[in-house]
Coordinates of C-alpha atoms in Angstrom, one line a residue:
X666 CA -0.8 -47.5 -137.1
X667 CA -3.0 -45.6 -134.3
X668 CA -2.8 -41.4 -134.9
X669 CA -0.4 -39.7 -131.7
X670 CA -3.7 -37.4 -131.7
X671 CA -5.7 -40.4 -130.7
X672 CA -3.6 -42.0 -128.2
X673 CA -3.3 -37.9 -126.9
X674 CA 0.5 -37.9 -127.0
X675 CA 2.2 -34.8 -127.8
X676 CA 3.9 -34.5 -131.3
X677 CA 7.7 -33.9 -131.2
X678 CA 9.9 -32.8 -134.0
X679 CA 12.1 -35.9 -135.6
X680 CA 15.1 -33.8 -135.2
X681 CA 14.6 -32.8 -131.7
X682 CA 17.2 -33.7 -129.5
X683 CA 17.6 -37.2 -128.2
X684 CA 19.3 -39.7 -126.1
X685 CA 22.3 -41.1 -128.2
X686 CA 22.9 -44.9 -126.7
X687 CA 19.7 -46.0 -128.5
X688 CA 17.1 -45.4 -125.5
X689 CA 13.2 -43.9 -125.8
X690 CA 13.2 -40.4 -127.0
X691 CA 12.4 -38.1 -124.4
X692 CA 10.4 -35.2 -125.5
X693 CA 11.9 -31.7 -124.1
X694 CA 9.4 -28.8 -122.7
X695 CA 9.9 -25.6 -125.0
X696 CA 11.8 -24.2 -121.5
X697 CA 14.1 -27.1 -121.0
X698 CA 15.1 -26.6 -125.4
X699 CA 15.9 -23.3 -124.2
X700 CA 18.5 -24.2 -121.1
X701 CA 21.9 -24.4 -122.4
X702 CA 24.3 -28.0 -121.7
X703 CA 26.4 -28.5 -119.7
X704 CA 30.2 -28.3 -120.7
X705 CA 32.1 -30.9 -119.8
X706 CA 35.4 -30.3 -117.9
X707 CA 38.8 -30.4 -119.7
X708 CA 40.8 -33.7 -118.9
X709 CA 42.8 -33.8 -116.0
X710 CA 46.3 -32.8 -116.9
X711 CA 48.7 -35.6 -117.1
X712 CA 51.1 -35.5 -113.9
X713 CA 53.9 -36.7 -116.1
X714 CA 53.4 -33.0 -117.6
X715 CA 55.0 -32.0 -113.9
X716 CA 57.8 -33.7 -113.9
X717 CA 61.1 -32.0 -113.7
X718 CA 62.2 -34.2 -116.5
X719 CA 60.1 -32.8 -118.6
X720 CA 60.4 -29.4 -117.7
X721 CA 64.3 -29.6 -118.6
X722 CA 64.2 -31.7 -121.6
X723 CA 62.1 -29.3 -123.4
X724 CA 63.9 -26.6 -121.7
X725 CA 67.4 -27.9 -123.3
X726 CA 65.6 -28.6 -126.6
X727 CA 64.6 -24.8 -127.0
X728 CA 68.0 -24.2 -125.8
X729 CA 69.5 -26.3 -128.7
X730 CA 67.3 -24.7 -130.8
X731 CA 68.4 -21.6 -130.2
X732 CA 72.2 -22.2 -130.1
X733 CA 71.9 -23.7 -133.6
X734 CA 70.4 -20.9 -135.1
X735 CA 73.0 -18.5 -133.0
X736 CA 75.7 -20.8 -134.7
X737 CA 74.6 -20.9 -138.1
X738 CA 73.8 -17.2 -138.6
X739 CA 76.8 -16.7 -136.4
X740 CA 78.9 -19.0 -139.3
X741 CA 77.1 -17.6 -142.3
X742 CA 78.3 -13.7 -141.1
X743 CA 82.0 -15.2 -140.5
X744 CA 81.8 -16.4 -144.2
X745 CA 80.3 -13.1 -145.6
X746 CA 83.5 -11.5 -143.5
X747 CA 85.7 -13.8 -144.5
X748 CA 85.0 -12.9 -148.6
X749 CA 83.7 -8.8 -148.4
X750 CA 86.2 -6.5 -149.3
X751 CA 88.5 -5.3 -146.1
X752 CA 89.3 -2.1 -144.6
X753 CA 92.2 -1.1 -146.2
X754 CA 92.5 1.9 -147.7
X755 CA 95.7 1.6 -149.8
X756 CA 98.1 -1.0 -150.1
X757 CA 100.3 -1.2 -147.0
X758 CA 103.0 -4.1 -146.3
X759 CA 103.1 -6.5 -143.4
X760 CA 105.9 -9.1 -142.2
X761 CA 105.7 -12.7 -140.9
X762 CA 108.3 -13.6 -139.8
X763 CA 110.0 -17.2 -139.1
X764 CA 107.7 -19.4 -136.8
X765 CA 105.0 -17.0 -136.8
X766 CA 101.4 -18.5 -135.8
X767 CA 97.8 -17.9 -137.0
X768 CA 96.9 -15.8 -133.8
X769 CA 100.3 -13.8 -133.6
X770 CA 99.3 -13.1 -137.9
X771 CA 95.8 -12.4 -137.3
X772 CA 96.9 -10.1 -134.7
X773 CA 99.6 -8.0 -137.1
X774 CA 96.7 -7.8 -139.4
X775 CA 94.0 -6.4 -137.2
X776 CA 96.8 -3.9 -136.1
X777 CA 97.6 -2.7 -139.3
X778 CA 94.2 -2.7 -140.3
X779 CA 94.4 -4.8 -143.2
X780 CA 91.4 -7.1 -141.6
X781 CA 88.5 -6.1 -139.4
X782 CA 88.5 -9.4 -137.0
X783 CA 91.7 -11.0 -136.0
X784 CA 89.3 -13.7 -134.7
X785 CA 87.5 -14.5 -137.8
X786 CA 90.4 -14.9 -140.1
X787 CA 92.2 -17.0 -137.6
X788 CA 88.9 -19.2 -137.3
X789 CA 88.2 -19.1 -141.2
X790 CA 92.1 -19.9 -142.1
X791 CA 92.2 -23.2 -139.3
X792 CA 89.4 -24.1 -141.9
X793 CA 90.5 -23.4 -145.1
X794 CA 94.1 -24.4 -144.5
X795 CA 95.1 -27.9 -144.4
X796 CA 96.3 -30.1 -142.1
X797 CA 99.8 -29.0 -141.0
X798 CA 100.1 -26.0 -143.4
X799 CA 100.7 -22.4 -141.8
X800 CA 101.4 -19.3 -143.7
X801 CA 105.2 -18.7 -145.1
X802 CA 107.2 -16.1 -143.2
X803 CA 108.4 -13.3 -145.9
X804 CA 107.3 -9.7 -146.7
X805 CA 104.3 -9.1 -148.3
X806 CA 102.3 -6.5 -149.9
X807 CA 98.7 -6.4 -149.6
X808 CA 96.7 -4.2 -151.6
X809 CA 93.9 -2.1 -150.5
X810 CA 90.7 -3.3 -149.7
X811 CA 91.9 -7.0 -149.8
X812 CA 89.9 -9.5 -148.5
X813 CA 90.7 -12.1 -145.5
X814 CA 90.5 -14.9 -148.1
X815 CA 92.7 -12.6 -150.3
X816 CA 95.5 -12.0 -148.1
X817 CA 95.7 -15.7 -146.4
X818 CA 95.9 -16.9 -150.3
X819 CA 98.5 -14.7 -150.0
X820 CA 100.3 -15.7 -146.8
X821 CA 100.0 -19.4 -148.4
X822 CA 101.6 -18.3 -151.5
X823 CA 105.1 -17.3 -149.8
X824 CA 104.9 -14.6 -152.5
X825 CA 106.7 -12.0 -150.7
X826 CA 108.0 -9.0 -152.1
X827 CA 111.1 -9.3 -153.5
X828 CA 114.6 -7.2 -153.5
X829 CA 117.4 -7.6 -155.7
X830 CA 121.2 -6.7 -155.5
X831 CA 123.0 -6.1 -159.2
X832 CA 126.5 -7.1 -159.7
X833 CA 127.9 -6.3 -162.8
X834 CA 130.4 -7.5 -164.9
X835 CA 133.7 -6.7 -164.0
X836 CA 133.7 -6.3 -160.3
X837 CA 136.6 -7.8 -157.9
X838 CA 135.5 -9.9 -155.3
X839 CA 136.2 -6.9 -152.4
X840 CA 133.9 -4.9 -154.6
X841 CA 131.1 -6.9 -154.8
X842 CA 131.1 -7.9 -150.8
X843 CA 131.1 -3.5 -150.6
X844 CA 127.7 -3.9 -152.3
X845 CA 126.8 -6.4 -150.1
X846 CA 127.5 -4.7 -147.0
X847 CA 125.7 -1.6 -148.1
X848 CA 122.5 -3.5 -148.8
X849 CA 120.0 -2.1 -146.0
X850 CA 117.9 -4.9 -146.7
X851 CA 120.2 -7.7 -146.4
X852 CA 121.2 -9.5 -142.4
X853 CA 124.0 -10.9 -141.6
X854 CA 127.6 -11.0 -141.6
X855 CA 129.9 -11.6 -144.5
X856 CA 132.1 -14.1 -144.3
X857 CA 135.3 -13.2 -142.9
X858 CA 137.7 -14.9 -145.6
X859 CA 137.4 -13.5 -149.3
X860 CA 136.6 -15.9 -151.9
X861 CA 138.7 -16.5 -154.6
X862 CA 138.9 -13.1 -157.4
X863 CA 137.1 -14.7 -160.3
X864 CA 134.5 -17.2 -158.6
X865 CA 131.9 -15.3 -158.3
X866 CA 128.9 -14.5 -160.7
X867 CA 128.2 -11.4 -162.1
X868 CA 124.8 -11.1 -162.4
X869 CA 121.1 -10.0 -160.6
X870 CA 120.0 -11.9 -157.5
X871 CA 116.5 -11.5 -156.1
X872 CA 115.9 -12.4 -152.5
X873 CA 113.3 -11.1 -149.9
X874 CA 113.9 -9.8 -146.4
X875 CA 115.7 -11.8 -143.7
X876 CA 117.9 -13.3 -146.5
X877 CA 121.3 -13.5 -145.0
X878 CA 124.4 -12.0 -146.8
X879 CA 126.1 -15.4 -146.9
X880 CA 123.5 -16.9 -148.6
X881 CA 123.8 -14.2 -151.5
X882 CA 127.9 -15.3 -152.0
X883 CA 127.1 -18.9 -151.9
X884 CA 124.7 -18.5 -154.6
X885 CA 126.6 -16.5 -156.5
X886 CA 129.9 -19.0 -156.2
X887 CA 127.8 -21.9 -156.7
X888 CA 126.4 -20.3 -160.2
X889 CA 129.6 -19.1 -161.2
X890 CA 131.5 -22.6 -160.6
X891 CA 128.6 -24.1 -162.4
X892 CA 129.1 -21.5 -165.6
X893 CA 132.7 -22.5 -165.7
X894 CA 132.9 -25.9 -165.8
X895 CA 130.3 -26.3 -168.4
X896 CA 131.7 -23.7 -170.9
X897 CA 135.2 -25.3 -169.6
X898 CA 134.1 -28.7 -171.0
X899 CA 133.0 -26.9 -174.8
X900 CA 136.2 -25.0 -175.2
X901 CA 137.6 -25.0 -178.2
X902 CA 140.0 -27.8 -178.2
X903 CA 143.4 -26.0 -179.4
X904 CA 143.5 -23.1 -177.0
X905 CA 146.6 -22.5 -175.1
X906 CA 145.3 -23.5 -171.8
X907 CA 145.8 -25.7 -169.2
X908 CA 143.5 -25.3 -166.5
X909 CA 140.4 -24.0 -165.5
X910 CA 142.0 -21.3 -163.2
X911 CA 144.1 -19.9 -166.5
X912 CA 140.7 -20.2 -168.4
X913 CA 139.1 -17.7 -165.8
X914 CA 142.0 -15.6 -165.7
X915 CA 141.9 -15.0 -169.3
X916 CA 138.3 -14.2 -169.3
X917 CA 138.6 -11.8 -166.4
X918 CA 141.1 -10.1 -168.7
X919 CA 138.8 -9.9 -172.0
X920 CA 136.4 -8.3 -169.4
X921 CA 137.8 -6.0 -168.0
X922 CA 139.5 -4.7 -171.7
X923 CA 135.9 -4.3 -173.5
X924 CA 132.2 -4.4 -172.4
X925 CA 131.3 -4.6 -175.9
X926 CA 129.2 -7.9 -176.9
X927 CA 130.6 -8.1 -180.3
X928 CA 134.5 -7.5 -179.3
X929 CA 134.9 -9.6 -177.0
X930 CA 135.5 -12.9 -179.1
X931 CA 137.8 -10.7 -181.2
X932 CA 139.7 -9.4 -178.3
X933 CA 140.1 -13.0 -176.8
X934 CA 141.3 -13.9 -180.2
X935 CA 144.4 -11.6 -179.9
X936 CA 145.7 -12.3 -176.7
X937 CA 145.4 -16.4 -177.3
X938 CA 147.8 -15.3 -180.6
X939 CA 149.8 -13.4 -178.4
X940 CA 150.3 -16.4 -175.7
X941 CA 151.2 -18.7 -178.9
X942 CA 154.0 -16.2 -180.0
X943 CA 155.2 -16.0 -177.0
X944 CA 154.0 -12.2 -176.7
X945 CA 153.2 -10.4 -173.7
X946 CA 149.7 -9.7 -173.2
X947 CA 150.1 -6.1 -173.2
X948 CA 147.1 -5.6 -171.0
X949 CA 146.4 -2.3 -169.3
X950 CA 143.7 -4.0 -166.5
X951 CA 146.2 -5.7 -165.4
X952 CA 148.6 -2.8 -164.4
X953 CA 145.8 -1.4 -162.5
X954 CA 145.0 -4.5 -160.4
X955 CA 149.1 -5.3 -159.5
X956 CA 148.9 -1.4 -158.4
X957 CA 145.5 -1.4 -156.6
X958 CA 144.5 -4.7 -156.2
X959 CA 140.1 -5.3 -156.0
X960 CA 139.5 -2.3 -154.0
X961 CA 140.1 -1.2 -157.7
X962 CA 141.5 2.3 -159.1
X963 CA 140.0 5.4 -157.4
X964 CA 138.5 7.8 -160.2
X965 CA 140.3 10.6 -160.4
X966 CA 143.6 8.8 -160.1
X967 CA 145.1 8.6 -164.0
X968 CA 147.3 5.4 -165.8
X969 CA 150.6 6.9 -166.2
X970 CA 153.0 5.9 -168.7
X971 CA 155.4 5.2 -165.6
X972 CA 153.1 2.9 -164.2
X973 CA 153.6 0.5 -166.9
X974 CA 157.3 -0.3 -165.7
X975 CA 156.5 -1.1 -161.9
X976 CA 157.1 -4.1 -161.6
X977 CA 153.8 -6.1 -159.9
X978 CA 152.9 -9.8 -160.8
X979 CA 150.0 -8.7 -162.6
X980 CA 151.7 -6.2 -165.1
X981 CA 151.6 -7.7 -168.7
X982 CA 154.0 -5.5 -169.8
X983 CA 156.3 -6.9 -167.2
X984 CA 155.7 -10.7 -167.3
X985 CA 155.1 -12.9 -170.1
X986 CA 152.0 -15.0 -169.9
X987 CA 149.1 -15.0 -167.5
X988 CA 148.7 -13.3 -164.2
X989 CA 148.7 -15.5 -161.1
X990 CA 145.0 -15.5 -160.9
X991 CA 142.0 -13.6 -162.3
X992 CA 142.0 -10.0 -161.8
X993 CA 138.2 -9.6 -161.6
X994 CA 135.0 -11.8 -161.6
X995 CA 134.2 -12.3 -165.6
X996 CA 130.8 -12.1 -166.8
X997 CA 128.9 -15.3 -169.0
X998 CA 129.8 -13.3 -172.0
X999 CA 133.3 -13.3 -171.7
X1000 CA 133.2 -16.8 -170.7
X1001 CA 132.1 -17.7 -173.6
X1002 CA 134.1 -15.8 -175.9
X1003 CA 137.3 -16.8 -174.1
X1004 CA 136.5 -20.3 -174.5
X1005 CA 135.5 -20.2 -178.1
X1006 CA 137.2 -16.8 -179.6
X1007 CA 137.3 -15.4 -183.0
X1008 CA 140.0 -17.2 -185.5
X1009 CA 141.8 -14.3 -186.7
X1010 CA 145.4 -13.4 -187.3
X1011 CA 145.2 -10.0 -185.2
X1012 CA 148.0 -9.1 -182.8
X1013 CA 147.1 -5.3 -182.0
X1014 CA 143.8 -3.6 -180.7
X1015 CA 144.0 0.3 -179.5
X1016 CA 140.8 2.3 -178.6
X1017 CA 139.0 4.3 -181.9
X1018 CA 137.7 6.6 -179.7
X1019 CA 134.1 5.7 -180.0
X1020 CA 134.3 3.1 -177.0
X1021 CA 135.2 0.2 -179.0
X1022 CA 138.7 -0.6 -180.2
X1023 CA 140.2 -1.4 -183.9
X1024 CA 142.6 -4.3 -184.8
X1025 CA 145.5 -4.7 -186.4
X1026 CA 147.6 -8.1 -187.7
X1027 CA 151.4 -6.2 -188.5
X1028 CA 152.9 -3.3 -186.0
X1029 CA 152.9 -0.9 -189.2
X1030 CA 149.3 -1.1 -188.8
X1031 CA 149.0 -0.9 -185.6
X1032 CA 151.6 2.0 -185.3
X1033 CA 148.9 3.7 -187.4
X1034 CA 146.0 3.0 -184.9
X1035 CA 148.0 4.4 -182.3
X1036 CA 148.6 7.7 -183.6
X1037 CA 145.1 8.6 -184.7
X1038 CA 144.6 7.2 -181.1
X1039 CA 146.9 10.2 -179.9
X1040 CA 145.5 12.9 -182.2
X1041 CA 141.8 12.0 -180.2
X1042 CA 144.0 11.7 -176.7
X1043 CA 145.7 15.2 -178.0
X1044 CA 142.3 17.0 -178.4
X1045 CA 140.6 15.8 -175.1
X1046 CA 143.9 17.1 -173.4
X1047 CA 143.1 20.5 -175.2
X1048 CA 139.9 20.7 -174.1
X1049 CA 140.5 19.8 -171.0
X1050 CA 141.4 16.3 -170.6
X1051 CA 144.5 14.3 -169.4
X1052 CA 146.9 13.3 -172.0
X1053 CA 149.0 11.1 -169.6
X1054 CA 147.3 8.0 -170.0
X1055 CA 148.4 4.2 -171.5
X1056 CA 147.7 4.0 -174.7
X1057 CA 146.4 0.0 -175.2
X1058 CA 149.2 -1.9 -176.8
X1059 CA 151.5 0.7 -176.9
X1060 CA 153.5 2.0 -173.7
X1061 CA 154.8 5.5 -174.1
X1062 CA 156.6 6.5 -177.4
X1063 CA 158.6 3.0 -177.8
X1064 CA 157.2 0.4 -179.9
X1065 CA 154.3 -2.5 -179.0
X1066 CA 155.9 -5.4 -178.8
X1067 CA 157.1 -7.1 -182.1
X1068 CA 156.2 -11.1 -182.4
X1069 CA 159.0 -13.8 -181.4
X1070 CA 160.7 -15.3 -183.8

């Protein structure tokens, strides 16, 4: 191989630039090395890059991009709303009444500033509600600081606040519609016709507002009818009865003469050995119905011993046997001791002064209840009282009655 200083060629550097497709290598002067390249020119943009298309397709893509995150932060804070603790700051109530819709709720809400956004609960409750359900109409209570979840749960619940109306035992028919129509949460009308005396419940009936006042004496007649014929059907087999009615009318009697729970068997007892002698009942209740009928005795208007001889269809002391019907709506308790009494031989109770009453079998004994009754009757008139009262059993100064032969 010749030397490039013999053949007088320059030397050039191996790693000198050079033509890339495989041609001769041309050497560069030092001032050529020196000149910088040429840069090529970009690539011609694409003229599908300008079309319209284009232009709006990516335009509605950023759109949906942004839309989606709008939404989803938009749904998250709805949630967080729908679960924080509301505004509330004590317990207030609120009423939904019959037919009432999401939007008209929502609405009562936001105004009584039990939620923040009537919008956002009605959104959030189309959700967590199913198909077909809607909140129940009713009075509620919802306590402070509730949450939108807290109070639809609520609303769903149909756990309204509820009222009651007491009856106790004892009461006549026109009595117990006077505490109906006094009731100022109660609607509606009573009805115009009086139930029978004696078919209606005594007892405690819970309802919530917009309950009508008819719906209160069917429930009450339907319980009491239902009370009846079930203890009718356990009676005890040999009592001097022959109807249901005469059942009733017996108990009504037995309530009205003691309101103590561990009498009244007793009490039943001597009246059903009365009715087998052929007694009279003897009854004191029963003089003040046939004079006052169920509006019942005003309270400052004393029994007198003259009032036992007027002659009414409900005086005892008058007629033998039972009143024509009850003389006052009798409570489970006398139910069921007039359908299953005592077994005693008693024919005599008077008071003993302590609320309750003693019994006697034979008139001596009885005689002797009566006049210890008097003394206590003698001291209250003393001090105060009125003597001029019926005495139970014993009218005046004559004799109870003595048993049939």
């Amino acid at each position: 191989m010749s030397d490039n200083r013999e053949n007088n060629q320059p030397p050039y550097d191996r790693d000198s630039s050079y033509e890339s497709k495989g041609g001769p290598i041309i050497p560069k002067s030092p001032t050529e090395a020196l000149r910088p390249e040429k840069v090529p020119e970009p690539p011609k943009r694409s003229r599908k890059a300008h079309s319209q298309t284009v232009i709006f397709l990516n335009f509605l893509m950023t759109l949906i991009v942004a839309v989606t995150v709008v939404g989803i932060a938009g749904f998250y804070y709805m949630i967080h709303s729908f679960h924080e603790p509301g505004p509330l700051p004590t317990n207030t109530t609120i009423t939904v009444r019959n037919g009432a819709g999401l939007a008209e709720i929502a609405n009562t809400l936001e105004r009584s500033d039990a939620i923040s956004n009537g919008r956002i609960f009605r959104l959030m409750a189309d959700r967590y509600m199913e198909a077909g359900q809607t909140p129940k109409p009713g009075e509620y209570e919802i306590k402070a600081h509730a949450s939108m979840k807290d109070i639809l749960s609520l609303l769903e619940s149909g756990k309204s606040i509820l009222y009651t109306v007491v009856f106790p035992e004892g009461l006549t028919v026109k009595q117990m519609f006077a505490r109906l129509e006094s009731d100022p949460v109660l609607e509606g009308d009573l009805p115009t016709e009086l139930p029978p005396e004696g078919s209606l419940r005594p007892d405690t009936y819970p309802f919530t507002r917009g309950t009508k006042r008819e719906e209160i004496v069917r429930q009450m007649r339907a319980a009491q009818t239902k009370l009846v014929d079930m203890l009718w059907q356990r009676r005890d087999p040999d009592l001097p009865l022959k109807t249901v009615e005469e059942f009733v009318t017996l108990a009504s009697i037995v309530e009205k003469e003691t309101g103590k729970d561990d009498e009244r068997g007793h009490v039943a007892s001597v009246f059903y050995n009365r009715m087998k002698k052929n007694m009279r009942l003897q009854s004191d209740p029963t003089i003040i119905y046939g004079l006052f009928g169920g509006e019942g005795k005003p309270s400052d208007r004393p029994i007198y011993q003259s009032d036992l001889q007027k002659e009414t269809p409900f005086n005892t002391y008058i007629i033998r046997g039972l009143p024509p019907h009850p003389i006052a709506n009798p409570g489970r308790a006398a139910l069921e001791a007039t359908a299953n009494p005592w077994r005693t031989d008693d024919l005599y109770f008077v008071a003993d002064g302590t609320g309750g009453h003693v019994f006697a079998k034979t008139l001596d004994e009885h005689n002797a209840n009566v006049r210890r009754w008097r003394k206590i009757e003698a001291e209250k008139a003393a001090s105060g009282g009125n003597s001029e009262t019926v005495v139970d059993g014993q009218p005046g100064g004559n004799q109870a009655e003595k048993p049939a032969n």
